Amino acid sequence: VAALADPESADDLTQETYLRAFRALVRAGAPVPSGALAASLDVPAQTLSFHLKELRQAGVVDARRSGRHVEYSPSMEALTGCCLPAGSG
């Protein structure tokens, strides 16, 4: 996920989408279905799905299937490594 690691390597729109999705997941405080997240960010579901897949592969978000839906949440390991003091996750 170059957009998060190196702002110079991604165009502004892509970087903004990654960051908005990640911030929304952090603020939610609970797993969020991808469709609900797409609607809340006003991003096409296919576009958001691509970004969430990239974030998941980078280890920044976790995904779990719940029935027919996939729910996403921020990776506590990633948050602890970059944003939270050790022992708070």
PDB file of N, CA, C and O in Angstrom, residues 21-80:
ATOM      1  N   ALA A  21     -10.794   5.428   3.879  1.00  0.00           N
ATOM      2  CA  ALA A  21     -11.296   4.103   4.260  1.00  0.00           C
ATOM      3  C   ALA A  21     -10.688   3.674   5.592  1.00  0.00           C
ATOM      4  O   ALA A  21     -11.397   3.221   6.496  1.00  0.00           O
ATOM      5  N   PHE A  22      -9.386   3.827   5.735  1.00  0.00           N
ATOM      6  CA  PHE A  22      -8.728   3.416   6.967  1.00  0.00           C
ATOM      7  C   PHE A  22      -9.223   4.231   8.155  1.00  0.00           C
ATOM      8  O   PHE A  22      -9.553   3.688   9.205  1.00  0.00           O
ATOM      9  N   ARG A  23      -9.331   5.533   7.992  1.00  0.00           N
ATOM     10  CA  ARG A  23      -9.812   6.388   9.079  1.00  0.00           C
ATOM     11  C   ARG A  23     -11.237   6.031   9.475  1.00  0.00           C
ATOM     12  O   ARG A  23     -11.578   6.028  10.665  1.00  0.00           O
ATOM     13  N   ALA A  24     -12.084   5.737   8.486  1.00  0.00           N
ATOM     14  CA  ALA A  24     -13.472   5.372   8.792  1.00  0.00           C
ATOM     15  C   ALA A  24     -13.521   4.072   9.596  1.00  0.00           C
ATOM     16  O   ALA A  24     -14.326   3.942  10.524  1.00  0.00           O
ATOM     17  N   LEU A  25     -12.662   3.129   9.260  1.00  0.00           N
ATOM     18  CA  LEU A  25     -12.619   1.870  10.010  1.00  0.00           C
ATOM     19  C   LEU A  25     -12.146   2.103  11.442  1.00  0.00           C
ATOM     20  O   LEU A  25     -12.683   1.511  12.379  1.00  0.00           O
ATOM     21  N   VAL A  26     -11.171   2.962  11.618  1.00  0.00           N
ATOM     22  CA  VAL A  26     -10.676   3.259  12.964  1.00  0.00           C
ATOM     23  C   VAL A  26     -11.775   3.929  13.780  1.00  0.00           C
ATOM     24  O   VAL A  26     -12.038   3.553  14.921  1.00  0.00           O
ATOM     25  N   ARG A  27     -12.451   4.902  13.193  1.00  0.00           N
ATOM     26  CA  ARG A  27     -13.526   5.616  13.893  1.00  0.00           C
ATOM     27  C   ARG A  27     -14.699   4.705  14.233  1.00  0.00           C
ATOM     28  O   ARG A  27     -15.358   4.900  15.252  1.00  0.00           O
ATOM     29  N   ALA A  28     -14.980   3.724  13.392  1.00  0.00           N
ATOM     30  CA  ALA A  28     -16.146   2.855  13.600  1.00  0.00           C
ATOM     31  C   ALA A  28     -16.039   2.070  14.895  1.00  0.00           C
ATOM     32  O   ALA A  28     -17.046   1.837  15.564  1.00  0.00           O
ATOM     33  N   GLY A  29     -14.852   1.642  15.247  1.00  0.00           N
ATOM     34  CA  GLY A  29     -14.678   0.919  16.500  1.00  0.00           C
ATOM     35  C   GLY A  29     -15.208  -0.509  16.489  1.00  0.00           C
ATOM     36  O   GLY A  29     -15.166  -1.182  17.506  1.00  0.00           O
ATOM     37  N   ALA A  30     -15.741  -0.952  15.377  1.00  0.00           N
ATOM     38  CA  ALA A  30     -16.258  -2.319  15.229  1.00  0.00           C
ATOM     39  C   ALA A  30     -16.146  -2.680  13.747  1.00  0.00           C
ATOM     40  O   ALA A  30     -16.056  -1.786  12.901  1.00  0.00           O
ATOM     41  N   PRO A  31     -16.147  -3.967  13.427  1.00  0.00           N
ATOM     42  CA  PRO A  31     -16.087  -4.352  12.010  1.00  0.00           C
ATOM     43  C   PRO A  31     -17.224  -3.729  11.203  1.00  0.00           C
ATOM     44  O   PRO A  31     -18.351  -3.610  11.685  1.00  0.00           O
ATOM     45  N   VAL A  32     -16.903  -3.310   9.979  1.00  0.00           N
ATOM     46  CA  VAL A  32     -17.871  -2.635   9.107  1.00  0.00           C
ATOM     47  C   VAL A  32     -18.014  -3.432   7.811  1.00  0.00           C
ATOM     48  O   VAL A  32     -17.007  -3.748   7.176  1.00  0.00           O
ATOM     49  N   PRO A  33     -19.246  -3.750   7.402  1.00  0.00           N
ATOM     50  CA  PRO A  33     -19.439  -4.401   6.108  1.00  0.00           C
ATOM     51  C   PRO A  33     -18.953  -3.493   4.977  1.00  0.00           C
ATOM     52  O   PRO A  33     -19.137  -2.267   5.027  1.00  0.00           O
ATOM     53  N   SER A  34     -18.344  -4.083   3.968  1.00  0.00           N
ATOM     54  CA  SER A  34     -17.768  -3.283   2.886  1.00  0.00           C
ATOM     55  C   SER A  34     -18.809  -2.416   2.194  1.00  0.00           C
ATOM     56  O   SER A  34     -18.525  -1.269   1.835  1.00  0.00           O
ATOM     57  N   GLY A  35     -20.030  -2.927   2.012  1.00  0.00           N
ATOM     58  CA  GLY A  35     -21.072  -2.134   1.361  1.00  0.00           C
ATOM     59  C   GLY A  35     -21.448  -0.894   2.155  1.00  0.00           C
ATOM     60  O   GLY A  35     -21.645   0.184   1.599  1.00  0.00           O
ATOM     61  N   ALA A  36     -21.533  -1.048   3.464  1.00  0.00           N
ATOM     62  CA  ALA A  36     -21.856   0.096   4.321  1.00  0.00           C
ATOM     63  C   ALA A  36     -20.723   1.114   4.295  1.00  0.00           C
ATOM     64  O   ALA A  36     -20.961   2.323   4.288  1.00  0.00           O
ATOM     65  N   LEU A  37     -19.492   0.620   4.277  1.00  0.00           N
ATOM     66  CA  LEU A  37     -18.346   1.530   4.230  1.00  0.00           C
ATOM     67  C   LEU A  37     -18.329   2.286   2.906  1.00  0.00           C
ATOM     68  O   LEU A  37     -18.118   3.506   2.888  1.00  0.00           O
ATOM     69  N   ALA A  38     -18.585   1.597   1.804  1.00  0.00           N
ATOM     70  CA  ALA A  38     -18.625   2.249   0.487  1.00  0.00           C
ATOM     71  C   ALA A  38     -19.689   3.335   0.461  1.00  0.00           C
ATOM     72  O   ALA A  38     -19.446   4.445  -0.026  1.00  0.00           O
ATOM     73  N   ALA A  39     -20.862   3.027   0.999  1.00  0.00           N
ATOM     74  CA  ALA A  39     -21.945   4.010   1.018  1.00  0.00           C
ATOM     75  C   ALA A  39     -21.586   5.222   1.874  1.00  0.00           C
ATOM     76  O   ALA A  39     -21.835   6.362   1.486  1.00  0.00           O
ATOM     77  N   SER A  40     -20.975   4.977   3.036  1.00  0.00           N
ATOM     78  CA  SER A  40     -20.653   6.095   3.924  1.00  0.00           C
ATOM     79  C   SER A  40     -19.565   6.987   3.351  1.00  0.00           C
ATOM     80  O   SER A  40     -19.529   8.175   3.634  1.00  0.00           O
ATOM     81  N   LEU A  41     -18.691   6.412   2.525  1.00  0.00           N
ATOM     82  CA  LEU A  41     -17.612   7.202   1.920  1.00  0.00           C
ATOM     83  C   LEU A  41     -17.984   7.745   0.547  1.00  0.00           C
ATOM     84  O   LEU A  41     -17.219   8.492  -0.053  1.00  0.00           O
ATOM     85  N   ASP A  42     -19.157   7.347   0.046  1.00  0.00           N
ATOM     86  CA  ASP A  42     -19.612   7.729  -1.294  1.00  0.00           C
ATOM     87  C   ASP A  42     -18.565   7.340  -2.345  1.00  0.00           C
ATOM     88  O   ASP A  42     -18.164   8.147  -3.184  1.00  0.00           O
ATOM     89  N   VAL A  43     -18.128   6.076  -2.249  1.00  0.00           N
ATOM     90  CA  VAL A  43     -17.147   5.511  -3.171  1.00  0.00           C
ATOM     91  C   VAL A  43     -17.801   4.294  -3.811  1.00  0.00           C
ATOM     92  O   VAL A  43     -18.457   3.513  -3.105  1.00  0.00           O
ATOM     93  N   PRO A  44     -17.657   4.104  -5.129  1.00  0.00           N
ATOM     94  CA  PRO A  44     -18.223   2.900  -5.738  1.00  0.00           C
ATOM     95  C   PRO A  44     -17.705   1.637  -5.045  1.00  0.00           C
ATOM     96  O   PRO A  44     -16.525   1.552  -4.683  1.00  0.00           O
ATOM     97  N   ALA A  45     -18.591   0.670  -4.849  1.00  0.00           N
ATOM     98  CA  ALA A  45     -18.243  -0.556  -4.122  1.00  0.00           C
ATOM     99  C   ALA A  45     -17.039  -1.263  -4.742  1.00  0.00           C
ATOM    100  O   ALA A  45     -16.177  -1.761  -4.020  1.00  0.00           O
ATOM    101  N   GLN A  46     -16.964  -1.318  -6.072  1.00  0.00           N
ATOM    102  CA  GLN A  46     -15.830  -1.985  -6.721  1.00  0.00           C
ATOM    103  C   GLN A  46     -14.522  -1.273  -6.418  1.00  0.00           C
ATOM    104  O   GLN A  46     -13.500  -1.913  -6.189  1.00  0.00           O
ATOM    105  N   THR A  47     -14.546   0.030  -6.427  1.00  0.00           N
ATOM    106  CA  THR A  47     -13.344   0.810  -6.126  1.00  0.00           C
ATOM    107  C   THR A  47     -12.897   0.560  -4.704  1.00  0.00           C
ATOM    108  O   THR A  47     -11.726   0.283  -4.439  1.00  0.00           O
ATOM    109  N   LEU A  48     -13.844   0.628  -3.771  1.00  0.00           N
ATOM    110  CA  LEU A  48     -13.496   0.424  -2.374  1.00  0.00           C
ATOM    111  C   LEU A  48     -13.020  -1.010  -2.141  1.00  0.00           C
ATOM    112  O   LEU A  48     -12.075  -1.231  -1.383  1.00  0.00           O
ATOM    113  N   SER A  49     -13.640  -1.963  -2.802  1.00  0.00           N
ATOM    114  CA  SER A  49     -13.226  -3.357  -2.666  1.00  0.00           C
ATOM    115  C   SER A  49     -11.757  -3.521  -3.046  1.00  0.00           C
ATOM    116  O   SER A  49     -11.002  -4.218  -2.363  1.00  0.00           O
ATOM    117  N   PHE A  50     -11.342  -2.884  -4.121  1.00  0.00           N
ATOM    118  CA  PHE A  50      -9.941  -2.939  -4.541  1.00  0.00           C
ATOM    119  C   PHE A  50      -9.042  -2.357  -3.461  1.00  0.00           C
ATOM    120  O   PHE A  50      -8.036  -2.956  -3.081  1.00  0.00           O
ATOM    121  N   HIS A  51      -9.399  -1.196  -2.940  1.00  0.00           N
ATOM    122  CA  HIS A  51      -8.576  -0.547  -1.921  1.00  0.00           C
ATOM    123  C   HIS A  51      -8.521  -1.370  -0.636  1.00  0.00           C
ATOM    124  O   HIS A  51      -7.461  -1.495  -0.020  1.00  0.00           O
ATOM    125  N   LEU A  52      -9.643  -1.937  -0.241  1.00  0.00           N
ATOM    126  CA  LEU A  52      -9.663  -2.761   0.974  1.00  0.00           C
ATOM    127  C   LEU A  52      -8.811  -4.013   0.800  1.00  0.00           C
ATOM    128  O   LEU A  52      -8.118  -4.437   1.726  1.00  0.00           O
ATOM    129  N   LYS A  53      -8.842  -4.598  -0.395  1.00  0.00           N
ATOM    130  CA  LYS A  53      -8.003  -5.773  -0.668  1.00  0.00           C
ATOM    131  C   LYS A  53      -6.530  -5.403  -0.528  1.00  0.00           C
ATOM    132  O   LYS A  53      -5.742  -6.131   0.085  1.00  0.00           O
ATOM    133  N   GLU A  54      -6.155  -4.266  -1.055  1.00  0.00           N
ATOM    134  CA  GLU A  54      -4.767  -3.800  -0.956  1.00  0.00           C
ATOM    135  C   GLU A  54      -4.381  -3.533   0.499  1.00  0.00           C
ATOM    136  O   GLU A  54      -3.284  -3.901   0.935  1.00  0.00           O
ATOM    137  N   LEU A  55      -5.269  -2.902   1.244  1.00  0.00           N
ATOM    138  CA  LEU A  55      -5.001  -2.625   2.654  1.00  0.00           C
ATOM    139  C   LEU A  55      -4.878  -3.916   3.458  1.00  0.00           C
ATOM    140  O   LEU A  55      -4.034  -4.042   4.338  1.00  0.00           O
ATOM    141  N   ARG A  56      -5.722  -4.904   3.131  1.00  0.00           N
ATOM    142  CA  ARG A  56      -5.661  -6.194   3.817  1.00  0.00           C
ATOM    143  C   ARG A  56      -4.348  -6.907   3.504  1.00  0.00           C
ATOM    144  O   ARG A  56      -3.686  -7.434   4.399  1.00  0.00           O
ATOM    145  N   GLN A  57      -3.954  -6.910   2.243  1.00  0.00           N
ATOM    146  CA  GLN A  57      -2.700  -7.561   1.857  1.00  0.00           C
ATOM    147  C   GLN A  57      -1.490  -6.887   2.493  1.00  0.00           C
ATOM    148  O   GLN A  57      -0.481  -7.534   2.751  1.00  0.00           O
ATOM    149  N   ALA A  58      -1.604  -5.598   2.760  1.00  0.00           N
ATOM    150  CA  ALA A  58      -0.515  -4.862   3.406  1.00  0.00           C
ATOM    151  C   ALA A  58      -0.510  -5.059   4.919  1.00  0.00           C
ATOM    152  O   ALA A  58       0.397  -4.605   5.602  1.00  0.00           O
ATOM    153  N   GLY A  59      -1.554  -5.720   5.442  1.00  0.00           N
ATOM    154  CA  GLY A  59      -1.621  -5.959   6.880  1.00  0.00           C
ATOM    155  C   GLY A  59      -2.167  -4.801   7.679  1.00  0.00           C
ATOM    156  O   GLY A  59      -2.058  -4.772   8.899  1.00  0.00           O
ATOM    157  N   VAL A  60      -2.793  -3.844   7.016  1.00  0.00           N
ATOM    158  CA  VAL A  60      -3.305  -2.654   7.679  1.00  0.00           C
ATOM    159  C   VAL A  60      -4.737  -2.857   8.169  1.00  0.00           C
ATOM    160  O   VAL A  60      -5.143  -2.280   9.169  1.00  0.00           O
ATOM    161  N   VAL A  61      -5.503  -3.679   7.454  1.00  0.00           N
ATOM    162  CA  VAL A  61      -6.860  -3.997   7.893  1.00  0.00           C
ATOM    163  C   VAL A  61      -7.043  -5.512   7.944  1.00  0.00           C
ATOM    164  O   VAL A  61      -6.336  -6.260   7.273  1.00  0.00           O
ATOM    165  N   ASP A  62      -8.002  -5.928   8.754  1.00  0.00           N
ATOM    166  CA  ASP A  62      -8.388  -7.327   8.854  1.00  0.00           C
ATOM    167  C   ASP A  62      -9.757  -7.483   8.198  1.00  0.00           C
ATOM    168  O   ASP A  62     -10.566  -6.546   8.205  1.00  0.00           O
ATOM    169  N   ALA A  63      -9.999  -8.662   7.630  1.00  0.00           N
ATOM    170  CA  ALA A  63     -11.286  -8.944   7.005  1.00  0.00           C
ATOM    171  C   ALA A  63     -11.805 -10.272   7.526  1.00  0.00           C
ATOM    172  O   ALA A  63     -11.029 -11.194   7.771  1.00  0.00           O
ATOM    173  N   ARG A  64     -13.119 -10.328   7.711  1.00  0.00           N
ATOM    174  CA  ARG A  64     -13.724 -11.607   8.081  1.00  0.00           C
ATOM    175  C   ARG A  64     -15.090 -11.692   7.425  1.00  0.00           C
ATOM    176  O   ARG A  64     -15.809 -10.694   7.305  1.00  0.00           O
ATOM    177  N   ARG A  65     -15.417 -12.888   6.996  1.00  0.00           N
ATOM    178  CA  ARG A  65     -16.703 -13.121   6.356  1.00  0.00           C
ATOM    179  C   ARG A  65     -17.777 -13.277   7.419  1.00  0.00           C
ATOM    180  O   ARG A  65     -17.583 -13.948   8.425  1.00  0.00           O
ATOM    181  N   SER A  66     -18.897 -12.603   7.199  1.00  0.00           N
ATOM    182  CA  SER A  66     -20.052 -12.704   8.080  1.00  0.00           C
ATOM    183  C   SER A  66     -21.266 -12.947   7.188  1.00  0.00           C
ATOM    184  O   SER A  66     -21.820 -12.003   6.626  1.00  0.00           O
ATOM    185  N   GLY A  67     -21.613 -14.224   7.021  1.00  0.00           N
ATOM    186  CA  GLY A  67     -22.693 -14.550   6.095  1.00  0.00           C
ATOM    187  C   GLY A  67     -22.265 -14.247   4.674  1.00  0.00           C
ATOM    188  O   GLY A  67     -21.218 -14.697   4.227  1.00  0.00           O
ATOM    189  N   ARG A  68     -23.047 -13.438   3.990  1.00  0.00           N
ATOM    190  CA  ARG A  68     -22.717 -13.061   2.606  1.00  0.00           C
ATOM    191  C   ARG A  68     -21.812 -11.838   2.537  1.00  0.00           C
ATOM    192  O   ARG A  68     -21.390 -11.454   1.461  1.00  0.00           O
ATOM    193  N   HIS A  69     -21.545 -11.220   3.662  1.00  0.00           N
ATOM    194  CA  HIS A  69     -20.790  -9.968   3.683  1.00  0.00           C
ATOM    195  C   HIS A  69     -19.377 -10.187   4.199  1.00  0.00           C
ATOM    196  O   HIS A  69     -19.108 -11.116   4.949  1.00  0.00           O
ATOM    197  N   VAL A  70     -18.508  -9.276   3.803  1.00  0.00           N
ATOM    198  CA  VAL A  70     -17.165  -9.238   4.373  1.00  0.00           C
ATOM    199  C   VAL A  70     -17.096  -7.981   5.225  1.00  0.00           C
ATOM    200  O   VAL A  70     -17.446  -6.889   4.769  1.00  0.00           O
ATOM    201  N   GLU A  71     -16.678  -8.151   6.467  1.00  0.00           N
ATOM    202  CA  GLU A  71     -16.555  -7.021   7.388  1.00  0.00           C
ATOM    203  C   GLU A  71     -15.079  -6.700   7.579  1.00  0.00           C
ATOM    204  O   GLU A  71     -14.243  -7.600   7.714  1.00  0.00           O
ATOM    205  N   TYR A  72     -14.777  -5.424   7.605  1.00  0.00           N
ATOM    206  CA  TYR A  72     -13.397  -4.962   7.732  1.00  0.00           C
ATOM    207  C   TYR A  72     -13.213  -4.181   9.026  1.00  0.00           C
ATOM    208  O   TYR A  72     -14.125  -3.503   9.495  1.00  0.00           O
ATOM    209  N   SER A  73     -12.027  -4.278   9.563  1.00  0.00           N
ATOM    210  CA  SER A  73     -11.652  -3.514  10.751  1.00  0.00           C
ATOM    211  C   SER A  73     -10.163  -3.223  10.666  1.00  0.00           C
ATOM    212  O   SER A  73      -9.426  -3.917   9.964  1.00  0.00           O
ATOM    213  N   PRO A  74      -9.712  -2.183  11.357  1.00  0.00           N
ATOM    214  CA  PRO A  74      -8.276  -1.903  11.335  1.00  0.00           C
ATOM    215  C   PRO A  74      -7.515  -3.016  12.056  1.00  0.00           C
ATOM    216  O   PRO A  74      -8.013  -3.587  13.026  1.00  0.00           O
ATOM    217  N   SER A  75      -6.348  -3.302  11.570  1.00  0.00           N
ATOM    218  CA  SER A  75      -5.499  -4.303  12.220  1.00  0.00           C
ATOM    219  C   SER A  75      -4.911  -3.698  13.484  1.00  0.00           C
ATOM    220  O   SER A  75      -4.222  -2.687  13.442  1.00  0.00           O
ATOM    221  N   MET A  76      -5.201  -4.315  14.627  1.00  0.00           N
ATOM    222  CA  MET A  76      -4.656  -3.796  15.886  1.00  0.00           C
ATOM    223  C   MET A  76      -3.130  -3.881  15.886  1.00  0.00           C
ATOM    224  O   MET A  76      -2.468  -3.015  16.447  1.00  0.00           O
ATOM    225  N   GLU A  77      -2.596  -4.891  15.235  1.00  0.00           N
ATOM    226  CA  GLU A  77      -1.143  -5.009  15.145  1.00  0.00           C
ATOM    227  C   GLU A  77      -0.550  -3.822  14.388  1.00  0.00           C
ATOM    228  O   GLU A  77       0.437  -3.236  14.811  1.00  0.00           O
ATOM    229  N   ALA A  78      -1.185  -3.443  13.300  1.00  0.00           N
ATOM    230  CA  ALA A  78      -0.704  -2.293  12.524  1.00  0.00           C
ATOM    231  C   ALA A  78      -0.863  -1.002  13.306  1.00  0.00           C
ATOM    232  O   ALA A  78       0.022  -0.148  13.308  1.00  0.00           O
ATOM    233  N   LEU A  79      -2.012  -0.849  13.996  1.00  0.00           N
ATOM    234  CA  LEU A  79      -2.236   0.356  14.791  1.00  0.00           C
ATOM    235  C   LEU A  79      -1.220   0.465  15.921  1.00  0.00           C
ATOM    236  O   LEU A  79      -0.694   1.544  16.201  1.00  0.00           O
ATOM    237  N   THR A  80      -0.955  -0.655  16.582  1.00  0.00           N
ATOM    238  CA  THR A  80       0.011  -0.629  17.673  1.00  0.00           C
ATOM    239  C   THR A  80       1.388  -0.273  17.161  1.00  0.00           C
ATOM    240  O   THR A  80       2.126   0.486  17.786  1.00  0.00           O
TER     241      THR A  80
END
